[in-house]
CSV table of C-alpha atoms and ligand atoms in Angstrom, one decimal:
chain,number,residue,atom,x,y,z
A,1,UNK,CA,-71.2,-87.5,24.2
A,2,UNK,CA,-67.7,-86.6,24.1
A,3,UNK,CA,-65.6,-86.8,27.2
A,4,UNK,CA,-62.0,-84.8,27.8
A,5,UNK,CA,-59.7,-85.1,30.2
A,6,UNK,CA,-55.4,-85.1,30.1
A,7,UNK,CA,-55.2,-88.1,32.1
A,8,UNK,CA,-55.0,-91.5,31.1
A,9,UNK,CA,-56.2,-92.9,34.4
A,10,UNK,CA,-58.9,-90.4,34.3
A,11,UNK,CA,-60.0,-91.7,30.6
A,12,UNK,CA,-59.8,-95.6,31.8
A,13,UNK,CA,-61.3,-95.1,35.1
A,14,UNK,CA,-64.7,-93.3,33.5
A,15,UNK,CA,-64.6,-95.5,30.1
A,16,UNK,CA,-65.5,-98.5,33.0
A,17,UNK,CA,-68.2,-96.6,34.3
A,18,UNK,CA,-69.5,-95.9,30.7
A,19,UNK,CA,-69.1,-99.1,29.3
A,20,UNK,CA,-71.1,-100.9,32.1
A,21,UNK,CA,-74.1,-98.0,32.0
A,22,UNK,CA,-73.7,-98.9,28.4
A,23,UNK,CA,-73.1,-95.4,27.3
A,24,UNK,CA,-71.9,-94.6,24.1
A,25,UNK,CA,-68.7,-91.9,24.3
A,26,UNK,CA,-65.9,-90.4,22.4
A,27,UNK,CA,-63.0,-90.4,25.0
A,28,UNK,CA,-60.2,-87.6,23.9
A,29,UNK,CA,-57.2,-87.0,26.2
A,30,UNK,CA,-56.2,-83.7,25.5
A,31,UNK,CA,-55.4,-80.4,27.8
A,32,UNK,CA,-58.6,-78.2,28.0
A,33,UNK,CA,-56.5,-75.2,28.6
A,34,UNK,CA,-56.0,-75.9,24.3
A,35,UNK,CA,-58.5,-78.3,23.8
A,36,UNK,CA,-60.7,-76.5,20.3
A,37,UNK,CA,-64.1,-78.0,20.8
A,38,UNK,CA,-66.2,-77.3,17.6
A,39,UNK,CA,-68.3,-73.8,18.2
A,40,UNK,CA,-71.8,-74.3,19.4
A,41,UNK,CA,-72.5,-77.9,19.2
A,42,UNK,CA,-73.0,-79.0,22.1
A,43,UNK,CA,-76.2,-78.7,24.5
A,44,UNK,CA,-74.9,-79.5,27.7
A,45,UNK,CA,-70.8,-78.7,28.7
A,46,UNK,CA,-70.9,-80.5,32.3
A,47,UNK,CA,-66.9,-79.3,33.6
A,48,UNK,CA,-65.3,-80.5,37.1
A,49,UNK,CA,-61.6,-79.8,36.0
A,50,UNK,CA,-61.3,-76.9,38.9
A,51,UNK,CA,-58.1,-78.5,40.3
A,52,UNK,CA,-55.9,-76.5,38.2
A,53,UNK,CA,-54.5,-72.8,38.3
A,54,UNK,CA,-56.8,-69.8,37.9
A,55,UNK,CA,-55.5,-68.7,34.6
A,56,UNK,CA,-55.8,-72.7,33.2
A,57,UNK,CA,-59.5,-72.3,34.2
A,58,UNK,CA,-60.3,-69.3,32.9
A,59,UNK,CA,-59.1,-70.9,29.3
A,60,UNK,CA,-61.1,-74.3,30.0
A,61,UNK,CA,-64.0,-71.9,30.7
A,62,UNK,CA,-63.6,-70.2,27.7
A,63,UNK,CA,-63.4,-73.3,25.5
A,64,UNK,CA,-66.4,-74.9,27.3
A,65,UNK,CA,-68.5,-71.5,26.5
A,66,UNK,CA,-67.6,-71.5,22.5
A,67,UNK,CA,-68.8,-75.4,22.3
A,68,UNK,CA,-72.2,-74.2,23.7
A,69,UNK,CA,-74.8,-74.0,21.1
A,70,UNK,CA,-77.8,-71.7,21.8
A,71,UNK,CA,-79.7,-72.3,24.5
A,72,UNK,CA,-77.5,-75.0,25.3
A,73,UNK,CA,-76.5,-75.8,29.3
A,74,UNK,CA,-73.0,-75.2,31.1
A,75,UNK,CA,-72.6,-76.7,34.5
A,76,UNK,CA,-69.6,-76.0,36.5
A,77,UNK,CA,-68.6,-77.8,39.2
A,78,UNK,CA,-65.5,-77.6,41.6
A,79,UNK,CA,-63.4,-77.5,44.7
A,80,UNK,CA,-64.6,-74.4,46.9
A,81,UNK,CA,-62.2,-72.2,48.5
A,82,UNK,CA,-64.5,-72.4,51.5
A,83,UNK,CA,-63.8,-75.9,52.0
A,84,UNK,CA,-60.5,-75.0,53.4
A,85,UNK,CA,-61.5,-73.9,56.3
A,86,UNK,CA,-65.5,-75.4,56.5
A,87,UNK,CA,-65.0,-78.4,54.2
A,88,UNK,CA,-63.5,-81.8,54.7
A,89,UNK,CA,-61.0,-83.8,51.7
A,90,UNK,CA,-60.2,-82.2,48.2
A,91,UNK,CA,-56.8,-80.2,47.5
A,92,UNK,CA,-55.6,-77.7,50.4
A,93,UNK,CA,-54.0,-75.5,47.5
A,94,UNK,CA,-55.8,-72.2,47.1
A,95,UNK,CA,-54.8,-71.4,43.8
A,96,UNK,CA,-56.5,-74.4,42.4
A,97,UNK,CA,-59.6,-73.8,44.4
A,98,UNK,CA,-62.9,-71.7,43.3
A,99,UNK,CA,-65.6,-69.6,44.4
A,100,UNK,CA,-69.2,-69.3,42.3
A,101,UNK,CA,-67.9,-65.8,42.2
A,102,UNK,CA,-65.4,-66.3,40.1
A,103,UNK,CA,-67.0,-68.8,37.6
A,104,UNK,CA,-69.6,-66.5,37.4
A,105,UNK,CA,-67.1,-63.7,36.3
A,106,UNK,CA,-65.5,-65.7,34.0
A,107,UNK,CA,-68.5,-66.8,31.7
A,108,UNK,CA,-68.6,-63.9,29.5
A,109,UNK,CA,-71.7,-64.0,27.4
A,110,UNK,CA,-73.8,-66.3,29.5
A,111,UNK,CA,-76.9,-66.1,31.7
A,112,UNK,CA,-76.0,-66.9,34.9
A,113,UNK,CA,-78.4,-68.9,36.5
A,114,UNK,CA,-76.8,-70.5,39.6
A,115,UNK,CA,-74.0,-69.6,41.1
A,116,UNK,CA,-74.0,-70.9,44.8
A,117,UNK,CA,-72.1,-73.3,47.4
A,118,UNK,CA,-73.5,-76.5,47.7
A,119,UNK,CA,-72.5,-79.3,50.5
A,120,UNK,CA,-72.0,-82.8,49.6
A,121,UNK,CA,-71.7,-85.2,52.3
A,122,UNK,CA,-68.5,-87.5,52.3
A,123,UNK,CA,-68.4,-91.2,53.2
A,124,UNK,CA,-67.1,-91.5,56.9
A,125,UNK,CA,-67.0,-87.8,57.6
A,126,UNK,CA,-68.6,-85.5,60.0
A,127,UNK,CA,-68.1,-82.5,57.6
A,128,UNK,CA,-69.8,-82.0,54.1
A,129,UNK,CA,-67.3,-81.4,51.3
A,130,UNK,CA,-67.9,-77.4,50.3
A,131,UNK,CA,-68.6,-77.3,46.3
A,132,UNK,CA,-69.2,-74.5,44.2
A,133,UNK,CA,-72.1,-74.9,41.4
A,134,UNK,CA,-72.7,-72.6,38.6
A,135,UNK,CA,-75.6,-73.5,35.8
A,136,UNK,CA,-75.3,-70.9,32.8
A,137,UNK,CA,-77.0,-70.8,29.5
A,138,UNK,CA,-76.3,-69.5,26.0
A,139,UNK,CA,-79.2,-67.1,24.9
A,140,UNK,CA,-80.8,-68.1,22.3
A,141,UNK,CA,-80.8,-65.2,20.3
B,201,SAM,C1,-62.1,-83.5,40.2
B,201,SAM,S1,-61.6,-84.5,38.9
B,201,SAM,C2,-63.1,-84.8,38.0
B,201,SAM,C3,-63.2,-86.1,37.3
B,201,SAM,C4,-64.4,-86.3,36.4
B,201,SAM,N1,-64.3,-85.3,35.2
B,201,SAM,C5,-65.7,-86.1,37.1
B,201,SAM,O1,-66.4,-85.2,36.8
B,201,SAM,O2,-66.0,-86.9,38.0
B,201,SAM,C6,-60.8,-83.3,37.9
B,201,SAM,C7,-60.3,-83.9,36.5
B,201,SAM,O3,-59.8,-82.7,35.8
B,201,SAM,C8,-58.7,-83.2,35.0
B,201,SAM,N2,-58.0,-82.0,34.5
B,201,SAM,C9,-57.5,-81.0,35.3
B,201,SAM,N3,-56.9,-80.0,34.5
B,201,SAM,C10,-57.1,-80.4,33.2
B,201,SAM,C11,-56.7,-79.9,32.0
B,201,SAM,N4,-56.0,-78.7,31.9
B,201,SAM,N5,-57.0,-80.6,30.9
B,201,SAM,C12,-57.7,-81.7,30.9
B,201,SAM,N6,-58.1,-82.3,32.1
B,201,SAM,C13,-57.8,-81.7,33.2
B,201,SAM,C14,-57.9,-84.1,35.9
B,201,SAM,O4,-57.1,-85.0,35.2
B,201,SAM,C15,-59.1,-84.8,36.7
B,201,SAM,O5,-59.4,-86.0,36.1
């Protein structure tokens, strides 16, 4: 498993959670939006970097896609816009929040297969948190 992210704290925080599940990782800190995975050779590309501009993701997305091998898995999940208004925590920017829409529109060359809002509920809160989940595939072809 190889895990990316641009922040140190990010890296340290999850390398804890790793290391006590006893999972094996390679930890890179590097910016997605330039990040050069190797072409189709990985599975599974789990990304939850949506709190960043729409043109960063649209790069991120595009990286994540080229590591996918055939048949291989990309989940997405993010911030929804829709938690604004119906949603509780996360960023109150817009521009760094997303809609399965536009995931979906960005992830040229995969089978959509999800692409829906999902609710999470949130420690000490009334109101669910307002995510958007998209699960693609590579076809095999
Ligand atoms: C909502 S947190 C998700 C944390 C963790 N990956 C997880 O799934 O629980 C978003 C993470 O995306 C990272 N991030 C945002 N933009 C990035 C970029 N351009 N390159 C690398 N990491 C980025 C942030 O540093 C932050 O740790």
């Amino acid at each position: 498993m190889t895990a990316v992210d641009f922040s140190g704290v990010a890296l340290d925080k999850a390398r804890r959670v790793a290391d006590a599940a006893g999972a094996r990782v390679e930890w890179v800190q590097a910016d997605l939006t330039a990040y050069a995975p190797a072409p189709a050779s990985a599975d599974l590309v789990r990304s939850s970097t949506s709190t960043c501009p729409r043109r960063s993701a649209r790069a991120m997305l595009a990286g994540a896609a080229t590591a996918l091998a055939p048949g291989g898995t990309l989940l997405v999940i993010g911030h929804d816009l829709l938690n604004l208004t119906e949603g509780v925590g996360g960023p109150r920017e817009p521009r760094v929040l997303t809609t399965p829409e536009a995931v979906a529109a960005r992830a040229a060359g995969l089978v959509i297969e999800r692409a829906e809002r999902v609710r999470r509920p949130v420690e000490g809160s009334d109101l669910d948190a307002v995510d958007t989940l998209v699960r693609a595939s590579r076809p095999i072809t």
